[in-house]
Tab-separated table of C-alpha atoms and ligand atoms in Angstrom:
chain	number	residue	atom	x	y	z
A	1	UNK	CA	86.179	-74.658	-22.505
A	2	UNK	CA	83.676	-76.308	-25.264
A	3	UNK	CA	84.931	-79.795	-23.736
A	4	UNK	CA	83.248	-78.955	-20.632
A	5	UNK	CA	80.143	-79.166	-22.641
A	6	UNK	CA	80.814	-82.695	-24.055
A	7	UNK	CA	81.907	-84.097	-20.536
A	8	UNK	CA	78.482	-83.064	-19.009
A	9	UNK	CA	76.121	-84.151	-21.935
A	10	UNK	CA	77.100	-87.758	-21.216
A	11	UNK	CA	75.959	-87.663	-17.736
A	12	UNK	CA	72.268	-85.620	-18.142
A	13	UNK	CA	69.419	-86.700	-19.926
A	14	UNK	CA	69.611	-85.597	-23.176
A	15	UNK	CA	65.632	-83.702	-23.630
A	16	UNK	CA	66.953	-81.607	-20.161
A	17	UNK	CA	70.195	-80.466	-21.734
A	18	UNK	CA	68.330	-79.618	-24.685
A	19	UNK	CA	65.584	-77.948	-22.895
A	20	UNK	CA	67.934	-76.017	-20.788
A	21	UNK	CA	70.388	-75.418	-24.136
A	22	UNK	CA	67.437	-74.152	-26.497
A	23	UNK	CA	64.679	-72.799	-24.560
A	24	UNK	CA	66.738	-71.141	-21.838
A	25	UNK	CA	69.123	-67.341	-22.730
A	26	UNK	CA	72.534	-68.779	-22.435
A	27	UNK	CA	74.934	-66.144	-22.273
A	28	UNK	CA	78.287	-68.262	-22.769
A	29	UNK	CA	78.768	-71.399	-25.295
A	30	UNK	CA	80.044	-73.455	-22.239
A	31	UNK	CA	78.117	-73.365	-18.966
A	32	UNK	CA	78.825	-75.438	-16.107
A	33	UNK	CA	75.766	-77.733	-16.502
A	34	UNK	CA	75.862	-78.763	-13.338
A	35	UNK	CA	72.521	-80.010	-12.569
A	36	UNK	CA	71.176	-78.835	-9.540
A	37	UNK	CA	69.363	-81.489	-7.213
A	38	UNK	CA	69.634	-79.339	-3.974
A	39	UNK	CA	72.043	-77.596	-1.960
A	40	UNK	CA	72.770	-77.527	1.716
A	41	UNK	CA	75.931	-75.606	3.763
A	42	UNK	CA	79.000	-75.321	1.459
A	43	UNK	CA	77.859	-78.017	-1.010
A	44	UNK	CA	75.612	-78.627	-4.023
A	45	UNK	CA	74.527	-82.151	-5.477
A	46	UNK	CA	73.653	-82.737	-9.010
A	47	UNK	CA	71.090	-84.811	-9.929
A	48	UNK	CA	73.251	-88.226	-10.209
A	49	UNK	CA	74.267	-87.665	-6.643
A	50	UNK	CA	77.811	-86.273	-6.525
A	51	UNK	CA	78.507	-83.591	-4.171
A	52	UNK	CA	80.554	-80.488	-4.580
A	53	UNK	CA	82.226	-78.213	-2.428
A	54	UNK	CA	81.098	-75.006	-3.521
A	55	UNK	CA	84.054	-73.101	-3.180
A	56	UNK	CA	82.350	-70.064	-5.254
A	57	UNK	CA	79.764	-69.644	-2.981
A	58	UNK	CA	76.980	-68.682	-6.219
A	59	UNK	CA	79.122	-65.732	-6.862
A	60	UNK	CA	80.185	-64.651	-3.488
A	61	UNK	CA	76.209	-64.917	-2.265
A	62	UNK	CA	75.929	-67.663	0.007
A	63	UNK	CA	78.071	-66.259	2.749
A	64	UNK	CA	76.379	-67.867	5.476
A	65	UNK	CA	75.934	-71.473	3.380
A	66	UNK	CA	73.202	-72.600	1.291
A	67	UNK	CA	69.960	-72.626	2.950
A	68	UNK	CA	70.997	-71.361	6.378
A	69	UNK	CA	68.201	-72.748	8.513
A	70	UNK	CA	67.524	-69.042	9.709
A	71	UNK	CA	67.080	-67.271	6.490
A	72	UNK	CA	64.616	-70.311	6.089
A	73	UNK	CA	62.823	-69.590	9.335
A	74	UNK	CA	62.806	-65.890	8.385
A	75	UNK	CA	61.009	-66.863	4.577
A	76	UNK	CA	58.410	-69.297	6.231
A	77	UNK	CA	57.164	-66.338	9.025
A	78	UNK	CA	57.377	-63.912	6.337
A	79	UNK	CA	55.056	-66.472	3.906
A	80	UNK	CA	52.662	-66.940	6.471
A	81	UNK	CA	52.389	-62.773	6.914
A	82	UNK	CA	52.397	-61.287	3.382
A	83	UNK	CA	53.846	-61.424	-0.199
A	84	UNK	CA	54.368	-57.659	-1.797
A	85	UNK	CA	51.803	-55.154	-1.000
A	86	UNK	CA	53.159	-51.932	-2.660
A	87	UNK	CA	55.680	-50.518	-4.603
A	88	UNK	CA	58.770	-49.670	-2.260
A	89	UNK	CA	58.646	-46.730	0.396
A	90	UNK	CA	54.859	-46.179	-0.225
A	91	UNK	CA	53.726	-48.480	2.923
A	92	UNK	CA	55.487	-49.594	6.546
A	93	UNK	CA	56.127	-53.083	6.223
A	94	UNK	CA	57.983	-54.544	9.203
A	95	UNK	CA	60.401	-56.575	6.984
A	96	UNK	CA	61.854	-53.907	5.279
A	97	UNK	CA	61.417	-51.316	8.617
A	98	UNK	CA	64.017	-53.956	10.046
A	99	UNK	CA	66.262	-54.328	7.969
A	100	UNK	CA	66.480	-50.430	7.803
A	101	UNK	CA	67.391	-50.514	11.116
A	102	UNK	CA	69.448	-53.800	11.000
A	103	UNK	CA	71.749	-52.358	8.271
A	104	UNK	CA	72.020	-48.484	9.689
A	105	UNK	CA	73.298	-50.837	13.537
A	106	UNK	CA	76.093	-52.061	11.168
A	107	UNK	CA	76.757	-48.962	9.605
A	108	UNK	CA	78.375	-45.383	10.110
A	109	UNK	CA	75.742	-42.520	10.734
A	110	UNK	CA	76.551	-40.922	8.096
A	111	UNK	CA	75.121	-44.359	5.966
A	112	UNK	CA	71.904	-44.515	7.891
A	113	UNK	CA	69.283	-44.629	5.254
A	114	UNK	CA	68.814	-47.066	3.251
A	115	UNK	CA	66.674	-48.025	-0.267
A	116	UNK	CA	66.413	-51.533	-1.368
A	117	UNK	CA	65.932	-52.610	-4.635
A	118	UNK	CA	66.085	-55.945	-6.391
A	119	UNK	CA	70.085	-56.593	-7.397
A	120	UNK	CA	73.340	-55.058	-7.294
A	121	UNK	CA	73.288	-53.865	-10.964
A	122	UNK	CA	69.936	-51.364	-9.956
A	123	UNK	CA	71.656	-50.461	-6.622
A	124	UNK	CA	74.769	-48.841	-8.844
A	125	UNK	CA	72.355	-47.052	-11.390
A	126	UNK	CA	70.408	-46.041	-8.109
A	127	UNK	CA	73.495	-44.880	-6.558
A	128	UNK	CA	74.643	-42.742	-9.508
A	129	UNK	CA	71.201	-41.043	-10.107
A	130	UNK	CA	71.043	-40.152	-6.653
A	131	UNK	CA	74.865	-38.217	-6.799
A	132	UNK	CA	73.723	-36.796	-10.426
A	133	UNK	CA	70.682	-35.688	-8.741
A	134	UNK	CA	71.859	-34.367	-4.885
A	135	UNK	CA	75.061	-32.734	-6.560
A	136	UNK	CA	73.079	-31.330	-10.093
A	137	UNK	CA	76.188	-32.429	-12.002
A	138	UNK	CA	76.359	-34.934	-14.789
A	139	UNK	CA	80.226	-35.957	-14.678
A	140	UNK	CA	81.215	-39.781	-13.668
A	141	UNK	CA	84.270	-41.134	-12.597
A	142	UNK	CA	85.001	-44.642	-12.415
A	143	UNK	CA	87.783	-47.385	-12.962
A	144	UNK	CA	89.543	-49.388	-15.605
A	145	UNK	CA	88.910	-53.102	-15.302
A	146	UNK	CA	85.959	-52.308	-12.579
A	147	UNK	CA	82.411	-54.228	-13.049
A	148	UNK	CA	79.098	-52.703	-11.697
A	149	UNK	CA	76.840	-54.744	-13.213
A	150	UNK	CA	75.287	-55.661	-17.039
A	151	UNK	CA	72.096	-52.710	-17.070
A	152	UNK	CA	73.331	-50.064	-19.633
A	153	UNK	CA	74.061	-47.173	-16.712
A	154	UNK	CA	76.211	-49.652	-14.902
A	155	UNK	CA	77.550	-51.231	-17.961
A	156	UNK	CA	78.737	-47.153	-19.123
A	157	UNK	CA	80.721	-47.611	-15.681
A	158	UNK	CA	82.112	-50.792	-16.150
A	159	UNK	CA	85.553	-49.818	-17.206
A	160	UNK	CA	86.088	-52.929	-19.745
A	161	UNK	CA	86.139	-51.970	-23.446
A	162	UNK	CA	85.258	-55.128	-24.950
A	163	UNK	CA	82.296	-55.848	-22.546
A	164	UNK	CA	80.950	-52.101	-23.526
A	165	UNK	CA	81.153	-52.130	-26.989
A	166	UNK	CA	78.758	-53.659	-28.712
A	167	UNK	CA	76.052	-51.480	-26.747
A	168	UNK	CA	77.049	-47.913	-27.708
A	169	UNK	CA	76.254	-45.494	-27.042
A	170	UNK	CA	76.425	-45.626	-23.040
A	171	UNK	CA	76.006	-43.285	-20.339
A	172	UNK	CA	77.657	-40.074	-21.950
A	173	UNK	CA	80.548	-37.993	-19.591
A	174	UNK	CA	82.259	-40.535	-17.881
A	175	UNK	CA	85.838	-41.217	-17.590
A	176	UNK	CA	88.047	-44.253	-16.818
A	177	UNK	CA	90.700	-43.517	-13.874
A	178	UNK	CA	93.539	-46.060	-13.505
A	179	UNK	CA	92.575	-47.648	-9.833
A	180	UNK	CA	95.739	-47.323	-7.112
A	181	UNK	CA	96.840	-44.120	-9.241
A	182	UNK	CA	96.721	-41.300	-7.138
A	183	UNK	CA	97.925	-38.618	-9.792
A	184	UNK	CA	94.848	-39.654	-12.010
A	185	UNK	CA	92.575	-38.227	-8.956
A	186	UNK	CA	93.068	-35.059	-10.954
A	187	UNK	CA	90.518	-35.484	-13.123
A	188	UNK	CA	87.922	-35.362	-9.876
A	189	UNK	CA	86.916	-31.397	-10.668
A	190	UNK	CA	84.012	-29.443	-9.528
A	191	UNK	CA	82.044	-30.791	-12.219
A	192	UNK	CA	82.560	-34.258	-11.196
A	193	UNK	CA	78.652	-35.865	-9.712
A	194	UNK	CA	80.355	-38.588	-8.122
A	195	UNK	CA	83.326	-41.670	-8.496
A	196	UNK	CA	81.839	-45.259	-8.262
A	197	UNK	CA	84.684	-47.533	-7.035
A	198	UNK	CA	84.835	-51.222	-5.757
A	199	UNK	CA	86.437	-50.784	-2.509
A	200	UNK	CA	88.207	-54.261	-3.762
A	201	UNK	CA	88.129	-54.689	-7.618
A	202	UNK	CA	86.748	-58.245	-7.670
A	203	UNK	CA	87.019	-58.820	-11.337
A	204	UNK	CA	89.484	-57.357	-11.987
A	205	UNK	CA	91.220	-60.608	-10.436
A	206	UNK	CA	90.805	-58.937	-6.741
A	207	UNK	CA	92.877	-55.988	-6.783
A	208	UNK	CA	92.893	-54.039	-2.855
A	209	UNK	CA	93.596	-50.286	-2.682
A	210	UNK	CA	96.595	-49.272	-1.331
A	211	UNK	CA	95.646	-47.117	1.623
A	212	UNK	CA	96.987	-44.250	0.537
A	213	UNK	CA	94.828	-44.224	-2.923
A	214	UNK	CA	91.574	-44.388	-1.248
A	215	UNK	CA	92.526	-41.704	1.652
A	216	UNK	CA	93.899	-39.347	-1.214
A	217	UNK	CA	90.491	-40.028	-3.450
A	218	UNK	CA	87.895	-39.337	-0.393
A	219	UNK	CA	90.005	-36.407	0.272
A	220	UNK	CA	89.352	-35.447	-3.216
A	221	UNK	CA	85.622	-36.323	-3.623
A	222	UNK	CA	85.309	-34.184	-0.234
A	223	UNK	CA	87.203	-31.039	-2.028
A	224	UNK	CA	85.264	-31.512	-4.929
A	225	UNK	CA	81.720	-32.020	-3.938
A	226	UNK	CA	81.851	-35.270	-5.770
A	227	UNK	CA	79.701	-37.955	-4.307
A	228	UNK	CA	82.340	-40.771	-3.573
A	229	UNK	CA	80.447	-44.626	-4.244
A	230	UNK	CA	81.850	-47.528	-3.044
A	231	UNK	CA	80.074	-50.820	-4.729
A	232	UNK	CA	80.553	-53.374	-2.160
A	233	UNK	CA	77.971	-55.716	-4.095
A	234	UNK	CA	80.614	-58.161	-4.269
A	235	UNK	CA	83.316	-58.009	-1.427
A	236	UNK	CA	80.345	-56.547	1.370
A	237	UNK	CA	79.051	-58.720	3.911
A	238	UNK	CA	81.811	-60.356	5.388
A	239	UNK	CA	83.603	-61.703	3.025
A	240	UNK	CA	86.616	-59.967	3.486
A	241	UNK	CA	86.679	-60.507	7.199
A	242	UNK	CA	84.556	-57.220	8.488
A	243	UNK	CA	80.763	-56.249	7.078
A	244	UNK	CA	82.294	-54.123	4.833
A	245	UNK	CA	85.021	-54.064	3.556
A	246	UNK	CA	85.940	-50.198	3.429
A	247	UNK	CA	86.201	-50.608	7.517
A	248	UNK	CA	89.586	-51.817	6.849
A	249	UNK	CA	90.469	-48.392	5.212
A	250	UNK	CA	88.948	-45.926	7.445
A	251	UNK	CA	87.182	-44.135	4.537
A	252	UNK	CA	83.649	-43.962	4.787
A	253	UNK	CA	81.855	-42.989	1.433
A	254	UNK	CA	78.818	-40.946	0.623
A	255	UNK	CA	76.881	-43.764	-0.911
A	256	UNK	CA	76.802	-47.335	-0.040
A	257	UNK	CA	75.582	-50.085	-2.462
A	258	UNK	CA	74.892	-53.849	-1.513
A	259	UNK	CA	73.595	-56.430	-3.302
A	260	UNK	CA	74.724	-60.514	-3.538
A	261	UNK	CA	75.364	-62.108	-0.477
A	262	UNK	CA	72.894	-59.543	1.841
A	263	UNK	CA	69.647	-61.343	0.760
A	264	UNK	CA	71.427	-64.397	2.603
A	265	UNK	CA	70.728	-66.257	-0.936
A	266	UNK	CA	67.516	-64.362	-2.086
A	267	UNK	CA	67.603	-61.872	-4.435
A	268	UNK	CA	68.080	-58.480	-2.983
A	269	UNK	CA	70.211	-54.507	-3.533
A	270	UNK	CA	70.683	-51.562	-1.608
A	271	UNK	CA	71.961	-48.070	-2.104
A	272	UNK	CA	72.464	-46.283	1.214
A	273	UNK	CA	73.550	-42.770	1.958
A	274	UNK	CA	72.527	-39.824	4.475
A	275	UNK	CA	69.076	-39.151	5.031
A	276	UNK	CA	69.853	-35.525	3.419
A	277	UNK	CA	71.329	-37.165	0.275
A	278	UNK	CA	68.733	-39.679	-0.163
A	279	UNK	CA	66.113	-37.244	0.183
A	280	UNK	CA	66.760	-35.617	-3.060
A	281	UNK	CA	64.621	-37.980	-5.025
A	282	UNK	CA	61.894	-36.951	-3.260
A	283	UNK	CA	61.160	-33.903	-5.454
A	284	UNK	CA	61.913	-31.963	-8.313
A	285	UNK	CA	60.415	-34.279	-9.597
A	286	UNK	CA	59.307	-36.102	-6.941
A	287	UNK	CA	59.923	-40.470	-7.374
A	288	UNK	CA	63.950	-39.969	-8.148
A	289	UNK	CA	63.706	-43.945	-7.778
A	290	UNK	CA	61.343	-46.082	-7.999
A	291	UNK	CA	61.175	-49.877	-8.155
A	292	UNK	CA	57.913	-51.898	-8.150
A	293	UNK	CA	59.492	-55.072	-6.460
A	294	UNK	CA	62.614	-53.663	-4.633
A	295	UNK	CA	62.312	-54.398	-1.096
A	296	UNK	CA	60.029	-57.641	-1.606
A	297	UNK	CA	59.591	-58.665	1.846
A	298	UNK	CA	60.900	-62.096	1.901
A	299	UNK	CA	63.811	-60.715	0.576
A	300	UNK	CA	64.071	-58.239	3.108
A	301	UNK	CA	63.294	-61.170	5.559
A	302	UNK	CA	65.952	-63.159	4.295
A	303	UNK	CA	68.192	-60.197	4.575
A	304	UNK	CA	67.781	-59.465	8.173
A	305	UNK	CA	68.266	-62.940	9.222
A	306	UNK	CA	71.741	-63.055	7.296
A	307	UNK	CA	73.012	-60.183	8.853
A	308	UNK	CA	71.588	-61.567	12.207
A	309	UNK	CA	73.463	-64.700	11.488
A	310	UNK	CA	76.704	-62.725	11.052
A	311	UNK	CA	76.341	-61.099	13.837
A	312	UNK	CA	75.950	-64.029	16.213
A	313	UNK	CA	78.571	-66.810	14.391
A	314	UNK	CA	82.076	-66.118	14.429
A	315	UNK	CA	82.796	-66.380	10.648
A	316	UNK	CA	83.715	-63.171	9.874
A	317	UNK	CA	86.375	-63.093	12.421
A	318	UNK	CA	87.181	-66.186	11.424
A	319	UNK	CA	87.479	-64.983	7.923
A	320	UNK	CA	91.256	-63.799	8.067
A	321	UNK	CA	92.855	-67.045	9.150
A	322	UNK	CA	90.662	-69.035	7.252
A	323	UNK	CA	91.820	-67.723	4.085
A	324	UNK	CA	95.028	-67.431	5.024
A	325	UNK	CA	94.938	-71.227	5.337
A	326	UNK	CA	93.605	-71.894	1.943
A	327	UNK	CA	96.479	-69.508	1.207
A	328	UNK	CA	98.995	-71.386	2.815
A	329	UNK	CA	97.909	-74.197	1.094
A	330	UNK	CA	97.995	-73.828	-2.293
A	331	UNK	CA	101.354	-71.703	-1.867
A	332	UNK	CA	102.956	-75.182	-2.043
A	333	UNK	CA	102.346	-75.257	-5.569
A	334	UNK	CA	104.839	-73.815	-8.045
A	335	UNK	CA	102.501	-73.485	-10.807
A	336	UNK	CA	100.562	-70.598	-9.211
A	337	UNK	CA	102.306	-67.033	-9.949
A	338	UNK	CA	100.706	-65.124	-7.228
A	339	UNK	CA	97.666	-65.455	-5.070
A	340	UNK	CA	95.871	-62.047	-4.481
A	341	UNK	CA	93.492	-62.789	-0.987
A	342	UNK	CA	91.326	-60.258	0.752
A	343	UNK	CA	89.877	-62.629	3.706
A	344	UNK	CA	87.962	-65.514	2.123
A	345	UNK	CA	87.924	-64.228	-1.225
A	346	UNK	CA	91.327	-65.732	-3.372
A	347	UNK	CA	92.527	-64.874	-7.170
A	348	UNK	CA	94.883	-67.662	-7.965
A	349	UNK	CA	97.043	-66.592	-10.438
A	350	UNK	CA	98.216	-69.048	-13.288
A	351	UNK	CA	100.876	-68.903	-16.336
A	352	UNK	CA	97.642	-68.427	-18.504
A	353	UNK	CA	94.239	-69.135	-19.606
A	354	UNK	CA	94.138	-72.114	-20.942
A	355	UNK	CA	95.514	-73.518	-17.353
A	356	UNK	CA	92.712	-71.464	-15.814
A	357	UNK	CA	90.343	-73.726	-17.767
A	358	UNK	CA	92.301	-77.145	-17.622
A	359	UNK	CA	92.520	-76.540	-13.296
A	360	UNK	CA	89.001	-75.395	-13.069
A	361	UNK	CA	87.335	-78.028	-15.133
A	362	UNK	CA	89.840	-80.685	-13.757
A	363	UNK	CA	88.221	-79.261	-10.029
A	364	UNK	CA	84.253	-79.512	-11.295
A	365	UNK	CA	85.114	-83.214	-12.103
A	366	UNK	CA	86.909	-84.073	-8.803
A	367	UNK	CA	83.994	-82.361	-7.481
A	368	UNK	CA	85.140	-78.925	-6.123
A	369	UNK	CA	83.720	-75.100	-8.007
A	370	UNK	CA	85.876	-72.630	-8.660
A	371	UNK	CA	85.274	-69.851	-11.311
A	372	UNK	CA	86.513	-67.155	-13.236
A	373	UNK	CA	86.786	-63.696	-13.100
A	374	UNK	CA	85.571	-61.403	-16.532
A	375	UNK	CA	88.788	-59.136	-16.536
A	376	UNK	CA	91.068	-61.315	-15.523
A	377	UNK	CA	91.508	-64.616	-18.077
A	378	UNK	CA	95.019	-65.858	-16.015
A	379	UNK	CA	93.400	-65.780	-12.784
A	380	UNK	CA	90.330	-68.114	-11.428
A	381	UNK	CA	88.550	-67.610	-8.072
A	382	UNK	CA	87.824	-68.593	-5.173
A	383	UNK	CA	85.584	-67.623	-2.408
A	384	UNK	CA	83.667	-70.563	-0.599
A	385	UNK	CA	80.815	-69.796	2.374
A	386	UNK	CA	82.443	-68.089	5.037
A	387	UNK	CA	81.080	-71.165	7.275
A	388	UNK	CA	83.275	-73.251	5.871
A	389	UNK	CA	85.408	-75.193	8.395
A	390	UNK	CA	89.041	-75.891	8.487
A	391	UNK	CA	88.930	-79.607	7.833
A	392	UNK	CA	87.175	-78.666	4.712
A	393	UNK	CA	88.649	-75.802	3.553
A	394	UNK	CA	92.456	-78.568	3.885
A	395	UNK	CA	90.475	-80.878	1.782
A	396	UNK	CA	89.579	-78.390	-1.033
A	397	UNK	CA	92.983	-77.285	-0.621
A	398	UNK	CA	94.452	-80.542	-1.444
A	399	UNK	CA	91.731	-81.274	-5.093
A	400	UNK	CA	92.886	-77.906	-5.950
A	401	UNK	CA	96.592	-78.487	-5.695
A	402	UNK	CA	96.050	-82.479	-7.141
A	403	UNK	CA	94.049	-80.377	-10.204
A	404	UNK	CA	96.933	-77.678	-10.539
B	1	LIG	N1	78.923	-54.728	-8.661
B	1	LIG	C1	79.838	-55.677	-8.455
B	1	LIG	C2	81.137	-55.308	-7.834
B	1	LIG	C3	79.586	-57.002	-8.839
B	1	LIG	O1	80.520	-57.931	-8.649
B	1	LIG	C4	78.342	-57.298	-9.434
B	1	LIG	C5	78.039	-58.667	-9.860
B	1	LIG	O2	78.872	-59.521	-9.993
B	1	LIG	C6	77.420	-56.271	-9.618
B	1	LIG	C7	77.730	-54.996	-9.218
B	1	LIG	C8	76.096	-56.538	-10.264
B	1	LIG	O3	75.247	-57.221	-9.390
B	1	LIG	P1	74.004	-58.023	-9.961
B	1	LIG	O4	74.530	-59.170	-10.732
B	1	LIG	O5	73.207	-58.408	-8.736
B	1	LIG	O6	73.230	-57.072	-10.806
């Protein structure tokens, strides 16, 4: 993956790589480097001028495209109104009042209140506070090969080993379930505070629940009194064809949590249960949460206009036979070992990671992102804006089969 590195240094200026390279955290010895000029729909342009399909979509945020001219229009009004005012849930501010009652329209009752914070990682550490608090238990359940996020209550519930341990000791009390394994629900007691699941497991190289696993564990977290989470910070907001994507299971869970694609490219989280569960961090002690930026209102702006976006275009619907076009597509090619799809969201499966890295850096030179998934080194993603259209979603089709 280090060649990556020498194949971009030739094309940017040399004090802006080493700007970026010395004076910016780097987290990986080969980042993309692409050099942002400015993005618009499903692509991005570097600074030299060439275009790319963003078939990643930033991480499976821009949903609706880059710069959707109504999460713009949403920004500018909110600009011209006010910037933050007050820590969150302190003061009414119409931004966040409507997207309150934006995301409780697209939700069950029983997920009608809502607390936004700033990112997806918060909204899990939220979400578990909240069940250790309503339920007064301290046991967590989660999976093997799940991600929740990088903050060190998530990371204690991210079930990778080698992410985890450099950073012990974690959250104490929680165990590692074996996702799709319905005799493992035994370890959901009385004791348990709550289970934190992906609905999809999106690093885990996108990995769906069989329907019977996820009836059997909300049967179980109901028996129990465990809170059950789904973290739908990844595969929510129509990316896999419906706003969420536990509506194609018919399981509803006790706590909700958003993040990514919501803010409609802004930065934005949510944890959302009952009004009776959420209440609990109002006392004893009172401020079970509390977040000094979470529900900035141009975030919140941002975030109602995305969802009002989804509501109007067809792209959800349009989700389904989209990807199972780009599906159908790369199927032609015998090198791929199995593609795992959950509506515009695609694990391509390779014979191993090195071809992971040869296809995907052979794609970000024909001008095409893809990127990989932390659990999964065989596997890369895909999961482009779902506005993309079916002309272009043939011709990314075709660079990634030429790259394969
Ligand atoms: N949960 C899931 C399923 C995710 O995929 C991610 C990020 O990739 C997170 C939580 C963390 O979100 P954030 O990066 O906004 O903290």
């Amino acid at each position: 993956m280090l060649r990556l590195l020498s194949v971009w240094q030739k094309k940017m200026k040399k004090d802006r790589l080493n700007t970026f390279l010395t004076l910016q955290g780097q987290t990986n010895q080969s980042p993309y480097l692409i050099d942002v000029d400015k993005a618009e729909g499903i692509y991005i342009w570097d600074k030299t001028g060439k275009k790319y399909i963003d078939m990643i979509a930033g991480v499976a945020v821009n949903n609706i495209g880059h710069r959707h001219p109504k999460v713009i229009e949403a920004i500018q009004n909110q600009l011209d109104k006010h910037l933050h005012v007050m820590v969150y849930g302190e003061y009414v501010q119409d931004a966040q009042l409507a997207l309150a009652e934006n995301l409780a329209s697209i939700l069950p009752d029983s997920l009608s209140c809502s607390y936004i914070v700033n990112s997806g990682t918060e909204a899990n550490e939220a979400a578990i506070k909240l069940a250790k608090r309503y339920t007064a238990r301290q046991e967590i359940i989660s999976c093997k090969n799940s991600y929740h996020g990088s903050t060190h209550g998530s990371l204690s519930v991210t079930g990778n080993k080698e992410k985890q341990s450099s950073f012990k000791p974690l959250l104490p009390n929680v165990q590692f379930i074996e996702f799709n394994n319905i005799e493992s629900l035994n370890v959901i007691t009385e004791k348990t505070a709550c289970v934190i699941i992906e609905t999809i497991q999106g690093d885990a190289g996108l990995i769906k629940p069989t329907p019977d696993f996820i009836t059997a564990l909300r049967a179980k977290c109901s028996s129990t009194g465990a809170l059950l989470i789904f973290d739908e910070v990844q595969v929510g907001m129509g990316r896999t064809g419906k706003f969420f994507a536990f509506e194609h299971y018919n399981v509803i869970p006790d706590i909700l949590t958003l993040g990514k694609a919501l803010g409609g490219g802004m930065p934005i989280g949510a944890f959302i249960s009952s009004k009776e569960i959420m209440h609990s961090l109002t006392h004893n002690p009172m401020l079970g949460h509390i977040t000094t930026f979470g529900g900035h209102p141009i975030n919140c702006a941002a975030a109602n206009a995305c969802i009002n976006v989804l509501r109007v275009e067809n792209w959800m619907v349009e989700a389904e036979q989209k990807g199972q076009l780009l599906e159908d597509i790369l199927t032609q090619s015998p090198e791929i070992k199995e593609i795992r799809r959950a509506g515009l969201f695609l694990a391509i499966e390779l014979e191993s990671a090195d071809k992971v890295a040869e296809v995907v850096n052979k794609c970000l030179e024909k001008g095409l992102i893809g990127f990989w998934f932390l659990s999964t080194p065989t596997a890369f993603r895909l999961s482009p804006p779902l506005s993309i259209t079916e002309v272009e979603i043939r011709e990314a089709g075709e660079i990634v089969l030429k790259c394969i």
